[in-house]
GROMACS .gro file of C-alpha atoms in nm:
model
  132
    1UNK     CA    1  -4.290  -0.485   2.470
    2UNK     CA    2  -4.628  -0.367   2.351
    3UNK     CA    3  -4.803  -0.487   2.036
    4UNK     CA    4  -4.664  -0.314   1.728
    5UNK     CA    5  -4.351  -0.192   1.910
    6UNK     CA    6  -4.011  -0.229   1.743
    7UNK     CA    7  -3.672  -0.319   1.879
    8UNK     CA    8  -3.348  -0.280   1.685
    9UNK     CA    9  -3.102  -0.563   1.759
   10UNK     CA   10  -2.756  -0.576   1.599
   11UNK     CA   11  -2.888  -0.404   1.289
   12UNK     CA   12  -3.207  -0.610   1.261
   13UNK     CA   13  -3.549  -0.453   1.312
   14UNK     CA   14  -3.794  -0.670   1.503
   15UNK     CA   15  -4.160  -0.579   1.543
   16UNK     CA   16  -4.387  -0.771   1.776
   17UNK     CA   17  -4.751  -0.833   1.690
   18UNK     CA   18  -4.868  -0.880   2.048
   19UNK     CA   19  -4.746  -0.796   2.395
   20UNK     CA   20  -4.427  -0.990   2.458
   21UNK     CA   21  -4.133  -1.006   2.693
   22UNK     CA   22  -3.787  -1.053   2.547
   23UNK     CA   23  -3.477  -1.168   2.724
   24UNK     CA   24  -3.151  -1.106   2.543
   25UNK     CA   25  -2.918  -1.367   2.687
   26UNK     CA   26  -2.594  -1.262   2.520
   27UNK     CA   27  -2.413  -0.938   2.452
   28UNK     CA   28  -2.601  -0.753   2.177
   29UNK     CA   29  -2.649  -0.391   2.080
   30UNK     CA   30  -3.012  -0.286   2.080
   31UNK     CA   31  -3.241   0.015   2.089
   32UNK     CA   32  -3.605   0.029   2.181
   33UNK     CA   33  -3.829   0.218   1.941
   34UNK     CA   34  -3.871   0.504   2.190
   35UNK     CA   35  -3.494   0.560   2.194
   36UNK     CA   36  -3.465   0.593   1.817
   37UNK     CA   37  -3.431   0.947   1.691
   38UNK     CA   38  -3.575   1.028   1.351
   39UNK     CA   39  -3.364   1.236   1.110
   40UNK     CA   40  -3.615   1.522   1.131
   41UNK     CA   41  -3.554   1.544   1.507
   42UNK     CA   42  -3.176   1.587   1.473
   43UNK     CA   43  -3.217   1.964   1.486
   44UNK     CA   44  -2.918   2.063   1.702
   45UNK     CA   45  -2.550   1.973   1.696
   46UNK     CA   46  -2.579   1.733   1.989
   47UNK     CA   47  -2.891   1.569   1.847
   48UNK     CA   48  -2.705   1.523   1.518
   49UNK     CA   49  -2.424   1.353   1.709
   50UNK     CA   50  -2.684   1.126   1.870
   51UNK     CA   51  -2.825   1.041   1.527
   52UNK     CA   52  -2.479   0.951   1.396
   53UNK     CA   53  -2.397   0.726   1.694
   54UNK     CA   54  -2.743   0.572   1.668
   55UNK     CA   55  -2.664   0.482   1.308
   56UNK     CA   56  -2.342   0.316   1.423
   57UNK     CA   57  -2.536   0.109   1.676
   58UNK     CA   58  -2.813   0.015   1.434
   59UNK     CA   59  -2.578  -0.079   1.148
   60UNK     CA   60  -2.284  -0.247   1.324
   61UNK     CA   61  -2.153  -0.420   1.010
   62UNK     CA   62  -2.124  -0.097   0.810
   63UNK     CA   63  -1.998   0.186   1.030
   64UNK     CA   64  -1.702   0.322   0.833
   65UNK     CA   65  -1.884   0.621   0.683
   66UNK     CA   66  -2.075   0.692   1.005
   67UNK     CA   67  -1.753   0.667   1.208
   68UNK     CA   68  -1.581   0.919   0.980
   69UNK     CA   69  -1.880   1.153   1.005
   70UNK     CA   70  -1.883   1.105   1.383
   71UNK     CA   71  -1.515   1.200   1.404
   72UNK     CA   72  -1.566   1.522   1.208
   73UNK     CA   73  -1.883   1.619   1.392
   74UNK     CA   74  -1.740   1.541   1.737
   75UNK     CA   75  -1.424   1.741   1.664
   76UNK     CA   76  -1.630   2.038   1.544
   77UNK     CA   77  -1.842   2.028   1.860
   78UNK     CA   78  -1.537   2.018   2.084
   79UNK     CA   79  -1.377   2.303   1.893
   80UNK     CA   80  -1.668   2.542   1.946
   81UNK     CA   81  -1.788   2.434   2.290
   82UNK     CA   82  -1.682   2.636   2.595
   83UNK     CA   83  -1.912   2.479   2.856
   84UNK     CA   84  -1.707   2.254   3.087
   85UNK     CA   85  -1.991   2.010   3.150
   86UNK     CA   86  -2.041   1.968   2.776
   87UNK     CA   87  -1.668   1.928   2.711
   88UNK     CA   88  -1.637   1.659   2.979
   89UNK     CA   89  -1.940   1.482   2.834
   90UNK     CA   90  -1.798   1.495   2.482
   91UNK     CA   91  -1.471   1.345   2.605
   92UNK     CA   92  -1.655   1.060   2.778
   93UNK     CA   93  -1.873   1.004   2.470
   94UNK     CA   94  -1.565   0.984   2.248
   95UNK     CA   95  -1.411   0.721   2.476
   96UNK     CA   96  -1.732   0.517   2.466
   97UNK     CA   97  -1.761   0.539   2.088
   98UNK     CA   98  -1.393   0.447   2.055
   99UNK     CA   99  -1.463   0.132   2.258
  100UNK     CA  100  -1.776   0.053   2.048
  101UNK     CA  101  -1.998   0.118   2.351
  102UNK     CA  102  -2.258   0.296   2.142
  103UNK     CA  103  -2.556   0.243   2.371
  104UNK     CA  104  -2.371   0.398   2.664
  105UNK     CA  105  -2.262   0.686   2.441
  106UNK     CA  106  -2.625   0.745   2.341
  107UNK     CA  107  -2.728   0.754   2.707
  108UNK     CA  108  -2.456   1.009   2.780
  109UNK     CA  109  -2.555   1.221   2.482
  110UNK     CA  110  -2.922   1.217   2.593
  111UNK     CA  111  -2.810   1.331   2.938
  112UNK     CA  112  -2.644   1.634   2.776
  113UNK     CA  113  -2.958   1.746   2.588
  114UNK     CA  114  -3.066   1.977   2.876
  115UNK     CA  115  -2.715   2.128   2.887
  116UNK     CA  116  -2.726   2.197   2.516
  117UNK     CA  117  -3.073   2.351   2.549
  118UNK     CA  118  -2.948   2.577   2.828
  119UNK     CA  119  -2.648   2.681   2.616
  120UNK     CA  120  -2.872   2.760   2.320
  121UNK     CA  121  -3.108   2.954   2.548
  122UNK     CA  122  -2.818   3.143   2.706
  123UNK     CA  123  -2.888   3.006   3.055
  124UNK     CA  124  -2.615   2.742   3.085
  125UNK     CA  125  -2.468   2.843   3.419
  126UNK     CA  126  -2.597   2.561   3.638
  127UNK     CA  127  -2.764   2.276   3.453
  128UNK     CA  128  -2.800   1.966   3.671
  129UNK     CA  129  -2.647   1.656   3.515
  130UNK     CA  130  -2.873   1.354   3.502
  131UNK     CA  131  -2.773   1.017   3.367
  132UNK     CA  132  -3.028   0.908   3.109
   0.00000   0.00000   0.00000
């Protein structure tokens, strides 16, 4: 990690003051600062879903409200989506969230950002899927 960089570990925010290497030796949920989406960047339905799941990962002791919001938002996305790639991704994301695998769900959501962009642009015929 670089000086001044933050890492979010099990709800705690850690900031390093100098270059450092960290080794997490047990099972923890974490996000690097570059993976954290700001509220102002949650400008599309899929990005809003990312923001909700991110909140669940960053606040693991208080997810009830976020989980309820996730359920409503995910169901609304599935109800309006017609793109098969997006629907399959949403199903996989829901399974990951249901198993509290939030980091993996965030990776899968990020991988769907290009699909969503293509849908919004009206060019969603063949968007290559890339794991984030």
